[in-house]
mmCIF file of C-alpha atoms and ligand atoms in Angstrom:
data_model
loop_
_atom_site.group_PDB
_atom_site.id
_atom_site.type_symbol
_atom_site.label_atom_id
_atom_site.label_comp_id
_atom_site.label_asym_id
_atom_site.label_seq_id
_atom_site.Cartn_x
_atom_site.Cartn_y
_atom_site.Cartn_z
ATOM 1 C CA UNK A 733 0.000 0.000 0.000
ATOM 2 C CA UNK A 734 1.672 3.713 -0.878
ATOM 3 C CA UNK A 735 0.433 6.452 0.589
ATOM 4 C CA UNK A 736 0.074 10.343 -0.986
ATOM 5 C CA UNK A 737 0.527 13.121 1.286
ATOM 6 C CA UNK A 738 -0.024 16.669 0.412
ATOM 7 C CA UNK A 739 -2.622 18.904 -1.346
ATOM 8 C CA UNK A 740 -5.838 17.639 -2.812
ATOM 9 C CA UNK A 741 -7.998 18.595 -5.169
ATOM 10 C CA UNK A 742 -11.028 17.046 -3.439
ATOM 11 C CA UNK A 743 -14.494 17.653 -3.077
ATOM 12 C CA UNK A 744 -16.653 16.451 -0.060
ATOM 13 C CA UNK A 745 -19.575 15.756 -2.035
ATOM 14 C CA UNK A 746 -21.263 15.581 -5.049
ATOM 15 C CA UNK A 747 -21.962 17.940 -7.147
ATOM 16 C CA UNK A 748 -19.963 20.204 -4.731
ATOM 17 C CA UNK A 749 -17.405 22.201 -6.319
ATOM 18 C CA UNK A 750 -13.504 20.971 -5.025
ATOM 19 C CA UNK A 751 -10.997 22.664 -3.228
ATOM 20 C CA UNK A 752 -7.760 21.757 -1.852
ATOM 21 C CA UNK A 753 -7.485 19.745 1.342
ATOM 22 C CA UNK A 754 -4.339 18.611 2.852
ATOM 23 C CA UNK A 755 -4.634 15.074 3.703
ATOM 24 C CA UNK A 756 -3.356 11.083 2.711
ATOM 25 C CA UNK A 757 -4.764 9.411 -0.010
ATOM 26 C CA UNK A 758 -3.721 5.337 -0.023
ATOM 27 C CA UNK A 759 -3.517 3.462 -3.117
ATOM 28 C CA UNK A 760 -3.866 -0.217 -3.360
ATOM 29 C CA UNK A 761 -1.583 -2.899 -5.055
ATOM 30 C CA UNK A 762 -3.742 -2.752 -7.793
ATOM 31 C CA UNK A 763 -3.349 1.111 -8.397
ATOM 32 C CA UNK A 764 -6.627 2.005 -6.764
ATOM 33 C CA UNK A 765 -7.182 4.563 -4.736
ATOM 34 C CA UNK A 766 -8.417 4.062 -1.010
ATOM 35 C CA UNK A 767 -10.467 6.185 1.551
ATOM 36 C CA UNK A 768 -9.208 9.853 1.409
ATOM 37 C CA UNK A 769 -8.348 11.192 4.852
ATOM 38 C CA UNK A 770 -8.235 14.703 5.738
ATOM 39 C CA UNK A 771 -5.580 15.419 8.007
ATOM 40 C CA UNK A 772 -4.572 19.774 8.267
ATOM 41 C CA UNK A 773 -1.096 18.193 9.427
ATOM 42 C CA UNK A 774 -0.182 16.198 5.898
ATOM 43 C CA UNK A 775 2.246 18.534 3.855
ATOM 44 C CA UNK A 776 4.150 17.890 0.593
ATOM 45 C CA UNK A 777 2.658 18.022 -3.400
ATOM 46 C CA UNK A 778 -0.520 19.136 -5.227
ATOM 47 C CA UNK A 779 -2.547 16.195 -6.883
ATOM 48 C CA UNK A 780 -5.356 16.735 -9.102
ATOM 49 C CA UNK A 781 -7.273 13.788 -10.553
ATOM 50 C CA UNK A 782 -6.286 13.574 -14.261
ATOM 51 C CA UNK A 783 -7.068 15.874 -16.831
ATOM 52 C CA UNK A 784 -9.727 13.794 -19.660
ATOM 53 C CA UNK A 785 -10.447 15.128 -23.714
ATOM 54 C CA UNK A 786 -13.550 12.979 -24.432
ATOM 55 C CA UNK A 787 -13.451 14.199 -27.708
ATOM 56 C CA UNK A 788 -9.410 13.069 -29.401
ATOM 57 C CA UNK A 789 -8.956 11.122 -32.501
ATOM 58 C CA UNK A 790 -5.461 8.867 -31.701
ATOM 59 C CA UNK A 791 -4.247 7.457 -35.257
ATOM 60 C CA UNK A 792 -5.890 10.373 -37.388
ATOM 61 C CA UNK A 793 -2.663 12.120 -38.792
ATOM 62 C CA UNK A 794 -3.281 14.874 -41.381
ATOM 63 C CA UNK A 795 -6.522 15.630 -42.737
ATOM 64 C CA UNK A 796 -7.590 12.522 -44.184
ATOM 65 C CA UNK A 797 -4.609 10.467 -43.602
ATOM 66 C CA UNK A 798 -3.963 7.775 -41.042
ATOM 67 C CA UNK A 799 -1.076 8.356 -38.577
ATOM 68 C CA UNK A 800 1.974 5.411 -38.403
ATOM 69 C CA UNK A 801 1.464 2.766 -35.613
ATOM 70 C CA UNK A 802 4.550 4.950 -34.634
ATOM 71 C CA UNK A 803 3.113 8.123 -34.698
ATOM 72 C CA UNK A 804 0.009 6.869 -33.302
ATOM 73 C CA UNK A 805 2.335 6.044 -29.809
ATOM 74 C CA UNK A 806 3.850 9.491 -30.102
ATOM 75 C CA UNK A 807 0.677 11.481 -30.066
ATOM 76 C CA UNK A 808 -0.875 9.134 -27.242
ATOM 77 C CA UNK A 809 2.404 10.167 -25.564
ATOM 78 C CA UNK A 810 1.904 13.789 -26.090
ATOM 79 C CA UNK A 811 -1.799 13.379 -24.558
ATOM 80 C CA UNK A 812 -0.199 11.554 -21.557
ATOM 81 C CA UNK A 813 2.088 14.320 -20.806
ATOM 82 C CA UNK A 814 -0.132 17.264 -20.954
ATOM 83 C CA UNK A 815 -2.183 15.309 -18.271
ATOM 84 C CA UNK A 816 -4.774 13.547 -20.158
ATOM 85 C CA UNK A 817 -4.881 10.778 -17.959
ATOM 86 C CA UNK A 818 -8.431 9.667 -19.908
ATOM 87 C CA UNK A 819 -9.662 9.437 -23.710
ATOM 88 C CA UNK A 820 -12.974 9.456 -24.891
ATOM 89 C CA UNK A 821 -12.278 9.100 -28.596
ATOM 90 C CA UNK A 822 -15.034 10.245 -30.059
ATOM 91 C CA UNK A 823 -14.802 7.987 -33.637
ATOM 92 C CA UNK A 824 -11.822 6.356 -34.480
ATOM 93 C CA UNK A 825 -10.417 3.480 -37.148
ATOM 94 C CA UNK A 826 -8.636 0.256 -35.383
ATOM 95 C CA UNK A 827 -5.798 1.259 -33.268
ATOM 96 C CA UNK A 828 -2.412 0.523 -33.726
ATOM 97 C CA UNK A 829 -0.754 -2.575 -31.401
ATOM 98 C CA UNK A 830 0.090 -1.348 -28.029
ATOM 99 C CA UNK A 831 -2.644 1.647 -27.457
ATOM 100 C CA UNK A 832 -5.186 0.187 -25.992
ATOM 101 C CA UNK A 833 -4.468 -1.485 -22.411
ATOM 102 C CA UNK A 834 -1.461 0.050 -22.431
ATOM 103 C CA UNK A 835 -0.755 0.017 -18.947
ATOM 104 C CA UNK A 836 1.779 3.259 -19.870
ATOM 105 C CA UNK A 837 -0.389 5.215 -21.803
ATOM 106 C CA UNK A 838 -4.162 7.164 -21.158
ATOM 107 C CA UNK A 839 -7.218 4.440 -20.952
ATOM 108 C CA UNK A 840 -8.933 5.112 -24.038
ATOM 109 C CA UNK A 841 -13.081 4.799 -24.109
ATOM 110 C CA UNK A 842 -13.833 3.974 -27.656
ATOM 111 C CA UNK A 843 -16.947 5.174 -29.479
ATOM 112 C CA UNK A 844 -16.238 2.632 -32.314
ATOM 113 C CA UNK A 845 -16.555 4.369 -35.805
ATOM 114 C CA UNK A 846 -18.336 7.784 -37.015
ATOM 115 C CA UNK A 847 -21.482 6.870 -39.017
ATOM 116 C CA UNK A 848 -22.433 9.130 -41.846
ATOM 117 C CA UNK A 849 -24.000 9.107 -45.119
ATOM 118 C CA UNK A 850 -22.229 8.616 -48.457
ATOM 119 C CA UNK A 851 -20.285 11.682 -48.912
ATOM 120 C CA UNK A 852 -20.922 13.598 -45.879
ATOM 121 C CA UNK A 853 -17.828 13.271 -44.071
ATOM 122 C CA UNK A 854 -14.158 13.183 -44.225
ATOM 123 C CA UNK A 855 -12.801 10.492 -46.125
ATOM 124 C CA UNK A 856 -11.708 7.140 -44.773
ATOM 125 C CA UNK A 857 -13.252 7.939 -41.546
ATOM 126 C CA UNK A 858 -16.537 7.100 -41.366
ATOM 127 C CA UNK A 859 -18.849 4.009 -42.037
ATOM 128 C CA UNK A 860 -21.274 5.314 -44.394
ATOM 129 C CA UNK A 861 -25.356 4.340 -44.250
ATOM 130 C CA UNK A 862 -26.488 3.872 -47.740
ATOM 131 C CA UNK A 863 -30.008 3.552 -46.243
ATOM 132 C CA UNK A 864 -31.751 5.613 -44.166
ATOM 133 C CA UNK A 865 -34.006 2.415 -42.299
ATOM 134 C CA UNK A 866 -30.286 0.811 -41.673
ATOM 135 C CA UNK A 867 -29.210 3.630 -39.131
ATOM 136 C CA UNK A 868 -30.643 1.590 -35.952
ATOM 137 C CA UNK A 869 -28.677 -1.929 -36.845
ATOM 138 C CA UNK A 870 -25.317 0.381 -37.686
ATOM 139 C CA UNK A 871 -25.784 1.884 -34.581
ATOM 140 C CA UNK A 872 -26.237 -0.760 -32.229
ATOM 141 C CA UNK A 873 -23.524 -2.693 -34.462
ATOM 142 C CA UNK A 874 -21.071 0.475 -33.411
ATOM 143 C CA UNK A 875 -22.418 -0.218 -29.499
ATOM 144 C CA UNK A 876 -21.353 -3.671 -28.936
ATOM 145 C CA UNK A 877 -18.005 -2.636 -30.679
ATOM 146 C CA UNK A 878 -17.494 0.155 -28.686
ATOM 147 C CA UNK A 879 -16.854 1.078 -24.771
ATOM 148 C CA UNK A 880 -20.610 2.219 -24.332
ATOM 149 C CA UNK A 881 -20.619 5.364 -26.907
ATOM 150 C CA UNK A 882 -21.731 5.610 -30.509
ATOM 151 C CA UNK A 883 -20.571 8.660 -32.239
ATOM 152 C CA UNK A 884 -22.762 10.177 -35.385
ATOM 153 C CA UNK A 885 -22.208 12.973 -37.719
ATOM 154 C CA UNK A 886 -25.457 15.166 -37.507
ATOM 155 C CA UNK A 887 -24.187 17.629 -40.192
ATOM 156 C CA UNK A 888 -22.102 18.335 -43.258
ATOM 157 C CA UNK A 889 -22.168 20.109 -46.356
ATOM 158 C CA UNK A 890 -24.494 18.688 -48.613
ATOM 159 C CA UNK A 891 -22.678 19.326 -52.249
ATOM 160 C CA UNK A 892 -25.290 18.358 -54.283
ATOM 161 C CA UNK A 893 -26.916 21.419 -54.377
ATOM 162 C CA UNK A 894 -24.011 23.421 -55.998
ATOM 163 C CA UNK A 895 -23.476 26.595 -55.195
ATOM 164 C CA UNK A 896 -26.657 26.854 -52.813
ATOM 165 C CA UNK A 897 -24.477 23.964 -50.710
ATOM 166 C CA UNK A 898 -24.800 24.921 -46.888
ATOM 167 C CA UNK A 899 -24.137 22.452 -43.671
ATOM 168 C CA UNK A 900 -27.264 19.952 -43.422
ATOM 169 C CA UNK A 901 -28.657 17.716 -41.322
ATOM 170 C CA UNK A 902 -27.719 14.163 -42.104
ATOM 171 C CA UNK A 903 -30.904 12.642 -40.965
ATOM 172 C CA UNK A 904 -34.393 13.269 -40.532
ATOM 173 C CA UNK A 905 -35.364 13.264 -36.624
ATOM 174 C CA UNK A 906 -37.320 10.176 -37.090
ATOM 175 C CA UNK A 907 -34.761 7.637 -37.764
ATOM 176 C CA UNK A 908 -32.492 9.528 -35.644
ATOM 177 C CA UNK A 909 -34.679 8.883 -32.632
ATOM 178 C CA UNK A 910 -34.703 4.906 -33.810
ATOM 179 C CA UNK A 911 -31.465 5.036 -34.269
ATOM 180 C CA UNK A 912 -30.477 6.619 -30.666
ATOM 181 C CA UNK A 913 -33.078 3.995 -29.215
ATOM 182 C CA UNK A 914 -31.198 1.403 -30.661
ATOM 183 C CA UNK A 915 -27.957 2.501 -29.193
ATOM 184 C CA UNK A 916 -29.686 2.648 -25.980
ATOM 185 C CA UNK A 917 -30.746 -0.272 -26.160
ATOM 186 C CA UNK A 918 -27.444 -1.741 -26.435
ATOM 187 C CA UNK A 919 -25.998 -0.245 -23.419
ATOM 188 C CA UNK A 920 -24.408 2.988 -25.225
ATOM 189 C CA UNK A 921 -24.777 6.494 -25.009
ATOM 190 C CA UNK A 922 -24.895 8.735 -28.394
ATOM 191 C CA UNK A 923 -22.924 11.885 -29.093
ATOM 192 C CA UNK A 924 -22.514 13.971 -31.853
ATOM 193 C CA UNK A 925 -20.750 15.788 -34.240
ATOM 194 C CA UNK A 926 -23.257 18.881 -34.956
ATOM 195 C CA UNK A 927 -21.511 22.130 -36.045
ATOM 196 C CA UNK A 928 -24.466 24.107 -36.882
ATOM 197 C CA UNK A 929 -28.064 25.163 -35.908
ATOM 198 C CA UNK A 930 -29.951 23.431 -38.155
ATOM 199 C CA UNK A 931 -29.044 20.010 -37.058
ATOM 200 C CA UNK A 932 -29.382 20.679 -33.332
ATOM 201 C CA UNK A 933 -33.431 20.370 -33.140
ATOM 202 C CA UNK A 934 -33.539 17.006 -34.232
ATOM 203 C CA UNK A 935 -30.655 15.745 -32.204
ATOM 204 C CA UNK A 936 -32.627 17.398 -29.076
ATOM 205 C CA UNK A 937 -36.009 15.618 -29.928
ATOM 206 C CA UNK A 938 -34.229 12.869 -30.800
ATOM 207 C CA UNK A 939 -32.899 12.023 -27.693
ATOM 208 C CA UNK A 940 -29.114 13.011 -27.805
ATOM 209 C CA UNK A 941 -26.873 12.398 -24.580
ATOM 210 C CA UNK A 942 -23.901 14.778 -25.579
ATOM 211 C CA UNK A 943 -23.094 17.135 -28.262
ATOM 212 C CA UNK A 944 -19.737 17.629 -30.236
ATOM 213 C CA UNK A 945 -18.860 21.395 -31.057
ATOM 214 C CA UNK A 946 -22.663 22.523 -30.839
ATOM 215 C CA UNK A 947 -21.376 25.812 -32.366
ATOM 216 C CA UNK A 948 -24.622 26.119 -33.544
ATOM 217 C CA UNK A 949 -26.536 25.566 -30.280
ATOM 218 C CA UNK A 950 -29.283 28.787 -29.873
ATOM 219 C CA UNK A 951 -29.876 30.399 -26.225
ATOM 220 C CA UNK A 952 -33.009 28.463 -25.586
ATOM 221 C CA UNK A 953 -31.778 24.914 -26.965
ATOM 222 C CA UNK A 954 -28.565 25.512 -24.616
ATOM 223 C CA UNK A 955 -31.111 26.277 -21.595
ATOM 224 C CA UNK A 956 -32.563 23.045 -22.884
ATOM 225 C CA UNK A 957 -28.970 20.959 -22.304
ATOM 226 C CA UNK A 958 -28.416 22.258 -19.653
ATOM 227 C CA UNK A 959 -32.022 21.294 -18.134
ATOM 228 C CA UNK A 960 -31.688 17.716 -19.311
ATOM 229 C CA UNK A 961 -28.543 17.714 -18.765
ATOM 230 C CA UNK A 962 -26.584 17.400 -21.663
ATOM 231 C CA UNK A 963 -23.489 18.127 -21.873
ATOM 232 C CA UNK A 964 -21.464 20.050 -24.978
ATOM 233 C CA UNK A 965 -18.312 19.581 -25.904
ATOM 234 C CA UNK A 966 -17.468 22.918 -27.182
ATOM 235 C CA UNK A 967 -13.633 22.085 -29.533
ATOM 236 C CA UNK A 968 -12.818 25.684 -29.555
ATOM 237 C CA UNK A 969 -9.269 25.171 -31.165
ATOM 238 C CA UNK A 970 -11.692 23.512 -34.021
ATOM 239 C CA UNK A 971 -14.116 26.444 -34.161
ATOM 240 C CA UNK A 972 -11.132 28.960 -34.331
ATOM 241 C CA UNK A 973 -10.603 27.738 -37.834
ATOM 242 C CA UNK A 974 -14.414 28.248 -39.347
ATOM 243 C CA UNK A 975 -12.438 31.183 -41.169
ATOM 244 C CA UNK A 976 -10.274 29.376 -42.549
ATOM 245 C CA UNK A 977 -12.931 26.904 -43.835
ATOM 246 C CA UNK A 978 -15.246 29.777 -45.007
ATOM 247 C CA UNK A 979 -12.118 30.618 -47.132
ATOM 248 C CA UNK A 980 -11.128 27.474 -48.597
ATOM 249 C CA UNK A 981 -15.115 27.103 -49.665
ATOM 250 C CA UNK A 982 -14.971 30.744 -50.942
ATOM 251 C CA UNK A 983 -16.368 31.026 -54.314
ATOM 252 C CA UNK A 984 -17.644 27.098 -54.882
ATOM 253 C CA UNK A 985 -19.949 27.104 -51.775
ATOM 254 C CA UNK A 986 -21.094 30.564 -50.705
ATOM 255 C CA UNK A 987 -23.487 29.774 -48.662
ATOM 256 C CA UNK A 988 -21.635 27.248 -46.453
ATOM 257 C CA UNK A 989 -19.115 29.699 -46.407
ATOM 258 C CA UNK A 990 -21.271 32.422 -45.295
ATOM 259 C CA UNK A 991 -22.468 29.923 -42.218
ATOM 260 C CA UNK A 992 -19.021 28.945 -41.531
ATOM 261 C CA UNK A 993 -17.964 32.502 -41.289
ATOM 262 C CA UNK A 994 -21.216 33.619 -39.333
ATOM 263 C CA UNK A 995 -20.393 31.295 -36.476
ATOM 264 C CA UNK A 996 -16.948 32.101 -36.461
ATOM 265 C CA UNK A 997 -17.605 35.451 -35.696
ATOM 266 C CA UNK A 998 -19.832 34.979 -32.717
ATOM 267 C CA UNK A 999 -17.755 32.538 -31.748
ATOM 268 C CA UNK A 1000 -16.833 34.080 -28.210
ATOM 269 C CA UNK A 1001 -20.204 35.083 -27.269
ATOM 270 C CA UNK A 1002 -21.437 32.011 -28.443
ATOM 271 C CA UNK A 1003 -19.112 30.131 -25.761
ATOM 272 C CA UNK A 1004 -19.900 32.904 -23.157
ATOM 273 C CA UNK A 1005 -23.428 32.092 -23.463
ATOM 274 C CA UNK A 1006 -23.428 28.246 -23.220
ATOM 275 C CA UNK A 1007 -21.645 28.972 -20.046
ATOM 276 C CA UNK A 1008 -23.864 31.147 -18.846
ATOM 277 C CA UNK A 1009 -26.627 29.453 -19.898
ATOM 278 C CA UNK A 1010 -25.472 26.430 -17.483
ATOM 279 C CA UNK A 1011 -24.181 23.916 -19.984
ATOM 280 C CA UNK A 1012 -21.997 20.624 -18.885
ATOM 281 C CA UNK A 1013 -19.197 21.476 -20.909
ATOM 282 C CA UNK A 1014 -16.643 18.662 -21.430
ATOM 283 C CA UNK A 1015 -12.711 19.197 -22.217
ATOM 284 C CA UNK A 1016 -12.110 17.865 -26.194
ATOM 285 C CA UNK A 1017 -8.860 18.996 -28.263
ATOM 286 C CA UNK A 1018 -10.127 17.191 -30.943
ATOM 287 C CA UNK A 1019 -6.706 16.352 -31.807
ATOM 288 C CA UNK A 1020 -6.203 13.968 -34.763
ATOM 289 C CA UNK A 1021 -7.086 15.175 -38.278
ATOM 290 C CA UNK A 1022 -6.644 19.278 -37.823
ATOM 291 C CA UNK A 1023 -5.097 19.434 -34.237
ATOM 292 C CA UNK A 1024 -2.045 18.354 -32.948
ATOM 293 C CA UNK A 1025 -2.274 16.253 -29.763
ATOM 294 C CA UNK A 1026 -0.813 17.500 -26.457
ATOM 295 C CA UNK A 1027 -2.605 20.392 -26.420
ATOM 296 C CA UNK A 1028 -4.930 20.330 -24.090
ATOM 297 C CA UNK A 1029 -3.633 24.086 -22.510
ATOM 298 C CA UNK A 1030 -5.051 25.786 -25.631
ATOM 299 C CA UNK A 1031 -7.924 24.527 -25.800
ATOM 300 C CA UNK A 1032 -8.494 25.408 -22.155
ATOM 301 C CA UNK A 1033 -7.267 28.673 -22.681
ATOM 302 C CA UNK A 1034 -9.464 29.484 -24.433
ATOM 303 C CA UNK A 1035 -12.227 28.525 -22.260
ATOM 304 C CA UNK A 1036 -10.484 30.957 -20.529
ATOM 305 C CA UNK A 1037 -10.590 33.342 -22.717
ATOM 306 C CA UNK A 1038 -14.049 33.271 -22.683
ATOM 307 C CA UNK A 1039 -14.628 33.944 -19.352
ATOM 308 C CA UNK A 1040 -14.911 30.931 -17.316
ATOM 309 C CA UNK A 1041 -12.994 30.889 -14.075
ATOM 310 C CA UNK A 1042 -9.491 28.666 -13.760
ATOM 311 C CA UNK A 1043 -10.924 26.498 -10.727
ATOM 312 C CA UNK A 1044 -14.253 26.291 -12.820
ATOM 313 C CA UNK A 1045 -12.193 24.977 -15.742
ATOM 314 C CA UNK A 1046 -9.952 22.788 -13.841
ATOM 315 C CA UNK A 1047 -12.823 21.107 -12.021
ATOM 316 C CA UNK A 1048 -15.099 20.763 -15.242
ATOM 317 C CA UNK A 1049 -11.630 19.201 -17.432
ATOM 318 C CA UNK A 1050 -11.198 16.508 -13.707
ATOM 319 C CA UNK A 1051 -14.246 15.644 -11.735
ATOM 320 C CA UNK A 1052 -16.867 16.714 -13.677
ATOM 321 C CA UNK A 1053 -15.343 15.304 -17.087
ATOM 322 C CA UNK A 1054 -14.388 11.912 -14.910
ATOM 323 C CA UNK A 1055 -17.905 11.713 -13.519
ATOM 324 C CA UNK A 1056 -19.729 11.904 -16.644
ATOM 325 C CA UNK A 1057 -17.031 9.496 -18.354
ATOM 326 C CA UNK A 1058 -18.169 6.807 -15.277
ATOM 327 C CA UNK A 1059 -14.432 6.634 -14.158
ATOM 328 C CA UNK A 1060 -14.415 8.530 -10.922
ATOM 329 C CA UNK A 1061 -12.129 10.795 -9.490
ATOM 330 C CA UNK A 1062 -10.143 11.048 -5.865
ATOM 331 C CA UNK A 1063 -12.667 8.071 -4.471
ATOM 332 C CA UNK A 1064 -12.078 4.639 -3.089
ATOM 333 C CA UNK A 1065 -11.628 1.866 -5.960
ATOM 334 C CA UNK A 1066 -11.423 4.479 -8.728
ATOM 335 C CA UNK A 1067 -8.320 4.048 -10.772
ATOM 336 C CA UNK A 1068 -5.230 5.870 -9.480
ATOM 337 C CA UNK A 1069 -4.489 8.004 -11.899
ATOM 338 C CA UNK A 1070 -3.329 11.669 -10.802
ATOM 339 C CA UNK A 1071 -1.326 14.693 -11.769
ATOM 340 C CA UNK A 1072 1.480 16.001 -9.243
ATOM 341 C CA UNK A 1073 2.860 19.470 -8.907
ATOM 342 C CA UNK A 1074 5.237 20.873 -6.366
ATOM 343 C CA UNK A 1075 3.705 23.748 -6.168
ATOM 344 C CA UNK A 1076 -0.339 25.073 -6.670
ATOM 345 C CA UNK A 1077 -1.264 25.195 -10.561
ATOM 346 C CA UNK A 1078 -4.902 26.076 -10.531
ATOM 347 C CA UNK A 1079 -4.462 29.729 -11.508
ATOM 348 C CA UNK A 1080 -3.290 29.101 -14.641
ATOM 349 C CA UNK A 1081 -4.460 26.492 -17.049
ATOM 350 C CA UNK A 1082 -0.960 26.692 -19.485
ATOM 351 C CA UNK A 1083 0.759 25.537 -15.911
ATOM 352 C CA UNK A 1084 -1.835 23.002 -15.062
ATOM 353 C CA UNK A 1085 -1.449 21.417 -17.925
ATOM 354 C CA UNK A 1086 2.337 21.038 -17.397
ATOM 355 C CA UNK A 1087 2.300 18.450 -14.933
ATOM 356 C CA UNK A 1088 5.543 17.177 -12.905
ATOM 357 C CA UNK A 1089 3.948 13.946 -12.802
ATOM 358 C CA UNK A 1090 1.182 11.888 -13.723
ATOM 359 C CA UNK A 1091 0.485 8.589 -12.772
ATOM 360 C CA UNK A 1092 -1.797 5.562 -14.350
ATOM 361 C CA UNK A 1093 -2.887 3.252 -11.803
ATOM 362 C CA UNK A 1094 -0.592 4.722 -9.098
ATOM 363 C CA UNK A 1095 2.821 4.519 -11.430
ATOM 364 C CA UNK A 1096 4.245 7.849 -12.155
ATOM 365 C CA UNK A 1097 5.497 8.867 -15.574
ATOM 366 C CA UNK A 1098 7.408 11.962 -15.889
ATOM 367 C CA UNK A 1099 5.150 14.957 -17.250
ATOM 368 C CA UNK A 1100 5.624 17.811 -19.333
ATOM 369 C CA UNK A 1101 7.948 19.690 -17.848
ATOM 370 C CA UNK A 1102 7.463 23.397 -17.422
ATOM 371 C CA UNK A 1103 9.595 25.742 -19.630
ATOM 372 C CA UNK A 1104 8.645 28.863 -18.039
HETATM 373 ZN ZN1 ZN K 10 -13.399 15.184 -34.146
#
């Protein structure tokens, strides 16, 4: 049995927001951790439970490309050391040997493939519903291959209509609702990848449990989420680059261009308001494809940026990402994974995500070490 003595970033009770607490935390022989004890005498490090992106694409290289089993390892590496201590990997190909159960690198929580239709996604990437009636069986196929999440694309440009293009829905609410039952039914929850407004509506009647991006979310269907508590992933590194795909559509697409560009602009209010609005948000670099893994700090920052407070962020990227992920926090038999610091890094998310250490199931790894 070790035992951690120092700083905690613990909370009391549910719901409650943590603070730190000096006290011992034991961790079994299996890398569990034990009963925390509060004790005003225990001195030494700062531990926070580990840092999760729920929405991080390991073995997507560039756009469209798939990474090396090599570079695969590097960028789980990179997650590892920026504190990402859990994956949710929100639609993903096979992984290369040695990711998964890789007692050295971040669990991963695998939400098995994205499902589009034909042409309405990035290449390679998705598996593709010819028919509309199949969506339930290719959803509850994606369950039982998955760790209990089915990811779906909601939207994409639709370039069939030429220049009057714009980002559609995927699916009519109908089979979407089947489809989410199905999933259900199989034991999985359903997220999805919805950039604009026009697909959110259906994913709301339809039953939805989380929501990737939702830069399209309006101030009434945000009160919604965060009534039925659903929580948005919000990719903010991703939406910082709307311009740049308003500008690559320029001339052939105006009017997906014009809705890229639209949404780019209100970009920081938008984020302001699901905040204020009460939304779950949940930490997602969406690394893989047009992000570079590791870089958890800017995404925060900019959470940040728009106005949420560092404790706020730090608890929401920790306990409330680990709650809602089902993998528990600082609490007897959850898995002892943790981030040590030698001195306090809430106050600044670029220094919180530069952990000293972090640890999977009570080993320490060296962390990213701090270079300011
Ligand atoms: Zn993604």
């Amino acid at each position: 049995m070790k035992l951690l003595s120092g700083n905690f970033y613990y909370r009391k009770q549910a719901k409650q927001a943590p603070r730190w607490v000096r006290g011992q935390l034991p961790i079994t022989e299996d890398g569990h951790f034990g009963a925390f004890r509060e004790d005003n005498s225990a001195d030494g490090d700062y531990f926070l439970p580990g840092f999760c992106d729920v929405h991080c694409h390991i073995g997507f290289a560039a756009v469209g490309e798939l990474a090396t089993p090599q570079e695969a390892l590097a960028q789980a590496q990179a997650d590892l050391g920026c504190g990402i201590l859990a994956i949710r990997d929100c639609g993903n190909l096979e992984y290369a040997p040695g990711i998964l159960d890789n007692p050295a690198l971040p669990p991963i929580i695998r939400c098995g493939r994205h499902i589009a239709r034909p042409k309405r996604y990035m290449r390679l990437l998705p598996v593709e519903v010819e028919n509309l009636s199949d969506l339930p069986q290719v959803m509850a196929k994606q369950a039982e291959r998955s760790d209990g999440w089915v990811k779906i694309v909601a939207d994409w440009i639709d370039r069939s209509k030429g220049a009057d293009s714009d980002l559609d829905p995927l699916w009519p609410t109908e089979i979407l609702k089947e489809g989410i039952a199905a999933a259900h039914e199989a034991g999985a929850r359903v997220t999805a990848h919805a950039f604009s407004h026009k697909a959110i509506a259906g994913l709301l009647d339809a039953g939805i449990d989380c929501i990737e991006h939702g830069s399209g979310i309006d101030a009434n269907q945000a009160q919604e989420c965060a009534r039925r508590g659903i929580p948005v992933t919000p990719t903010l590194l991703q939406v910082e680059l709307f311009n740049q795909f308003a500008a690559q559509a320029g001339q052939k697409y105006p009017v997906y261009a014009a809705t890229m560009q639209k949404m780019w602009e209100q970009r920081r209010e938008h984020f302001a308001m699901l905040h204020a609005a009460g939304v779950h948000l949940l930490p997602g670099t969406d690394s893989g494809g047009y992000q570079p893994h590791g870089e958890l700090g800017r995404e925060l920052s900019l959470w940040e940026r728009g106005g949420v407070e560092t404790w706020e962020i730090i608890d929401f990227a920790t306990w409330r990402a680990r709650d809602y992920l089902g993998i528990g926090a600082i609490e007897p038999g959850a898995r002892a994974d943790y981030l040590r610091y030698s001195s306090d890094p809430i106050g600044d998310p670029k220094v919180a995500v530069k952990p000293e250490k972090v640890a999977l199931l009570g080993k320490e790894f060296p962390g990213k070490v701090p270079t300011s």
